[in-house]
């Protein structure tokens, strides 16, 4: 798992060469989310990861409120065979 900050993510948004995975709850996502992000709460990733429609080496950037759940999500994705996960370490608090 690699890491980046919310500021670094902002700079990459226009490139669209990644999947942005929001791993918060549905309620948190509905309050605010980054346009284009995909919602799969971190505790549902194991059974719903195919919804990402991603290859195992696609870049998947995980974000949550503070960086904790997204770190867990990256580790789960890695256990499932995804090799290019990135955790936004300061989460949406850094947005």
PDB file of C-alpha atoms in Angstrom:
ATOM      1  CA  UNK A   1       0.000   0.000   0.000  1.00  0.00           C
ATOM      2  CA  UNK A   2       1.240   3.424  -0.944  1.00  0.00           C
ATOM      3  CA  UNK A   3       0.131   6.648   0.703  1.00  0.00           C
ATOM      4  CA  UNK A   4      -0.839  10.131  -0.437  1.00  0.00           C
ATOM      5  CA  UNK A   5      -2.404  13.217   1.102  1.00  0.00           C
ATOM      6  CA  UNK A   6      -5.738  14.790   0.230  1.00  0.00           C
ATOM      7  CA  UNK A   7      -3.839  17.677  -1.398  1.00  0.00           C
ATOM      8  CA  UNK A   8      -1.988  15.217  -3.639  1.00  0.00           C
ATOM      9  CA  UNK A   9      -5.306  13.606  -4.553  1.00  0.00           C
ATOM     10  CA  UNK A  10      -6.771  16.998  -5.504  1.00  0.00           C
ATOM     11  CA  UNK A  11      -3.872  17.496  -7.901  1.00  0.00           C
ATOM     12  CA  UNK A  12      -4.550  14.094  -9.531  1.00  0.00           C
ATOM     13  CA  UNK A  13      -8.330  14.392  -9.940  1.00  0.00           C
ATOM     14  CA  UNK A  14      -8.180  15.681 -13.497  1.00  0.00           C
ATOM     15  CA  UNK A  15      -6.045  12.732 -14.687  1.00  0.00           C
ATOM     16  CA  UNK A  16      -8.722  10.086 -14.044  1.00  0.00           C
ATOM     17  CA  UNK A  17      -6.158   7.279 -14.277  1.00  0.00           C
ATOM     18  CA  UNK A  18      -7.412   5.634 -11.092  1.00  0.00           C
ATOM     19  CA  UNK A  19     -10.476   4.376  -9.261  1.00  0.00           C
ATOM     20  CA  UNK A  20     -11.452   6.483  -6.240  1.00  0.00           C
ATOM     21  CA  UNK A  21     -13.013   4.258  -3.599  1.00  0.00           C
ATOM     22  CA  UNK A  22     -14.877   5.959  -0.742  1.00  0.00           C
ATOM     23  CA  UNK A  23     -15.057   3.457   2.122  1.00  0.00           C
ATOM     24  CA  UNK A  24     -17.214   5.433   4.566  1.00  0.00           C
ATOM     25  CA  UNK A  25     -20.844   4.706   5.416  1.00  0.00           C
ATOM     26  CA  UNK A  26     -23.679   5.529   3.034  1.00  0.00           C
ATOM     27  CA  UNK A  27     -24.807   8.352   5.346  1.00  0.00           C
ATOM     28  CA  UNK A  28     -21.356   9.942   5.394  1.00  0.00           C
ATOM     29  CA  UNK A  29     -21.135   9.621   1.605  1.00  0.00           C
ATOM     30  CA  UNK A  30     -24.530  11.278   1.133  1.00  0.00           C
ATOM     31  CA  UNK A  31     -23.456  14.251   3.298  1.00  0.00           C
ATOM     32  CA  UNK A  32     -20.381  14.877   1.130  1.00  0.00           C
ATOM     33  CA  UNK A  33     -18.326  12.933  -1.383  1.00  0.00           C
ATOM     34  CA  UNK A  34     -15.843  13.600  -4.130  1.00  0.00           C
ATOM     35  CA  UNK A  35     -17.611  13.491  -7.507  1.00  0.00           C
ATOM     36  CA  UNK A  36     -16.748  10.325  -9.401  1.00  0.00           C
ATOM     37  CA  UNK A  37     -15.956   8.307  -6.292  1.00  0.00           C
ATOM     38  CA  UNK A  38     -17.430   4.849  -5.788  1.00  0.00           C
ATOM     39  CA  UNK A  39     -18.985   4.005  -2.431  1.00  0.00           C
ATOM     40  CA  UNK A  40     -18.254   0.618  -0.903  1.00  0.00           C
ATOM     41  CA  UNK A  41     -18.071   0.770   2.907  1.00  0.00           C
ATOM     42  CA  UNK A  42     -14.823  -0.817   4.120  1.00  0.00           C
ATOM     43  CA  UNK A  43     -16.615  -3.625   5.950  1.00  0.00           C
ATOM     44  CA  UNK A  44     -18.322  -4.684   2.682  1.00  0.00           C
ATOM     45  CA  UNK A  45     -15.274  -4.735   0.393  1.00  0.00           C
ATOM     46  CA  UNK A  46     -14.632  -8.480   0.583  1.00  0.00           C
ATOM     47  CA  UNK A  47     -18.048  -9.320  -0.812  1.00  0.00           C
ATOM     48  CA  UNK A  48     -18.498  -6.284  -3.113  1.00  0.00           C
ATOM     49  CA  UNK A  49     -15.020  -5.633  -4.587  1.00  0.00           C
ATOM     50  CA  UNK A  50     -16.107  -6.916  -8.018  1.00  0.00           C
ATOM     51  CA  UNK A  51     -18.334  -3.813  -8.294  1.00  0.00           C
ATOM     52  CA  UNK A  52     -15.125  -1.842  -8.850  1.00  0.00           C
ATOM     53  CA  UNK A  53     -14.775  -3.557 -12.230  1.00  0.00           C
ATOM     54  CA  UNK A  54     -11.008  -3.274 -11.760  1.00  0.00           C
ATOM     55  CA  UNK A  55      -8.054  -5.307 -12.898  1.00  0.00           C
ATOM     56  CA  UNK A  56      -5.771  -6.502 -10.116  1.00  0.00           C
ATOM     57  CA  UNK A  57      -3.094  -3.948 -11.102  1.00  0.00           C
ATOM     58  CA  UNK A  58      -5.408  -0.931 -11.562  1.00  0.00           C
ATOM     59  CA  UNK A  59      -4.650   2.036  -9.320  1.00  0.00           C
ATOM     60  CA  UNK A  60      -7.242   2.156  -6.521  1.00  0.00           C
ATOM     61  CA  UNK A  61      -7.162   5.168  -4.213  1.00  0.00           C
ATOM     62  CA  UNK A  62      -9.066   4.608  -0.966  1.00  0.00           C
ATOM     63  CA  UNK A  63     -10.447   7.480   1.090  1.00  0.00           C
ATOM     64  CA  UNK A  64     -12.460   7.830   4.298  1.00  0.00           C
ATOM     65  CA  UNK A  65     -12.889  10.587   6.870  1.00  0.00           C
ATOM     66  CA  UNK A  66      -9.462  10.374   8.517  1.00  0.00           C
ATOM     67  CA  UNK A  67      -7.365   7.715   6.785  1.00  0.00           C
ATOM     68  CA  UNK A  68      -7.995   4.829   9.198  1.00  0.00           C
ATOM     69  CA  UNK A  69     -10.780   2.910   7.441  1.00  0.00           C
ATOM     70  CA  UNK A  70      -9.183   3.549   4.063  1.00  0.00           C
ATOM     71  CA  UNK A  71      -5.965   1.977   5.350  1.00  0.00           C
ATOM     72  CA  UNK A  72      -7.931  -1.107   6.387  1.00  0.00           C
ATOM     73  CA  UNK A  73      -9.630  -1.104   2.971  1.00  0.00           C
ATOM     74  CA  UNK A  74      -6.259  -1.057   1.186  1.00  0.00           C
ATOM     75  CA  UNK A  75      -5.085  -4.046   3.227  1.00  0.00           C
ATOM     76  CA  UNK A  76      -8.293  -5.955   2.417  1.00  0.00           C
ATOM     77  CA  UNK A  77      -7.895  -5.201  -1.293  1.00  0.00           C
ATOM     78  CA  UNK A  78      -4.284  -6.373  -1.155  1.00  0.00           C
ATOM     79  CA  UNK A  79      -5.385  -9.651   0.463  1.00  0.00           C
ATOM     80  CA  UNK A  80      -7.812 -10.020  -2.457  1.00  0.00           C
ATOM     81  CA  UNK A  81      -4.913  -9.662  -4.907  1.00  0.00           C
ATOM     82  CA  UNK A  82      -5.044  -5.968  -5.848  1.00  0.00           C
ATOM     83  CA  UNK A  83      -1.474  -4.714  -6.192  1.00  0.00           C
ATOM     84  CA  UNK A  84      -1.759  -0.937  -6.645  1.00  0.00           C
ATOM     85  CA  UNK A  85      -3.652   0.461  -3.644  1.00  0.00           C
ATOM     86  CA  UNK A  86      -3.130   3.941  -2.244  1.00  0.00           C
ATOM     87  CA  UNK A  87      -4.406   5.234   1.093  1.00  0.00           C
ATOM     88  CA  UNK A  88      -5.278   8.929   1.496  1.00  0.00           C
ATOM     89  CA  UNK A  89      -3.662   9.242   4.920  1.00  0.00           C
ATOM     90  CA  UNK A  90      -5.429  12.413   6.069  1.00  0.00           C
ATOM     91  CA  UNK A  91      -8.753  11.467   4.490  1.00  0.00           C
ATOM     92  CA  UNK A  92     -11.496  13.971   3.866  1.00  0.00           C
ATOM     93  CA  UNK A  93     -10.381  15.881   6.961  1.00  0.00           C
ATOM     94  CA  UNK A  94      -7.484  17.050   4.791  1.00  0.00           C
ATOM     95  CA  UNK A  95      -9.809  18.042   1.977  1.00  0.00           C
TER      96      UNK A  95
END
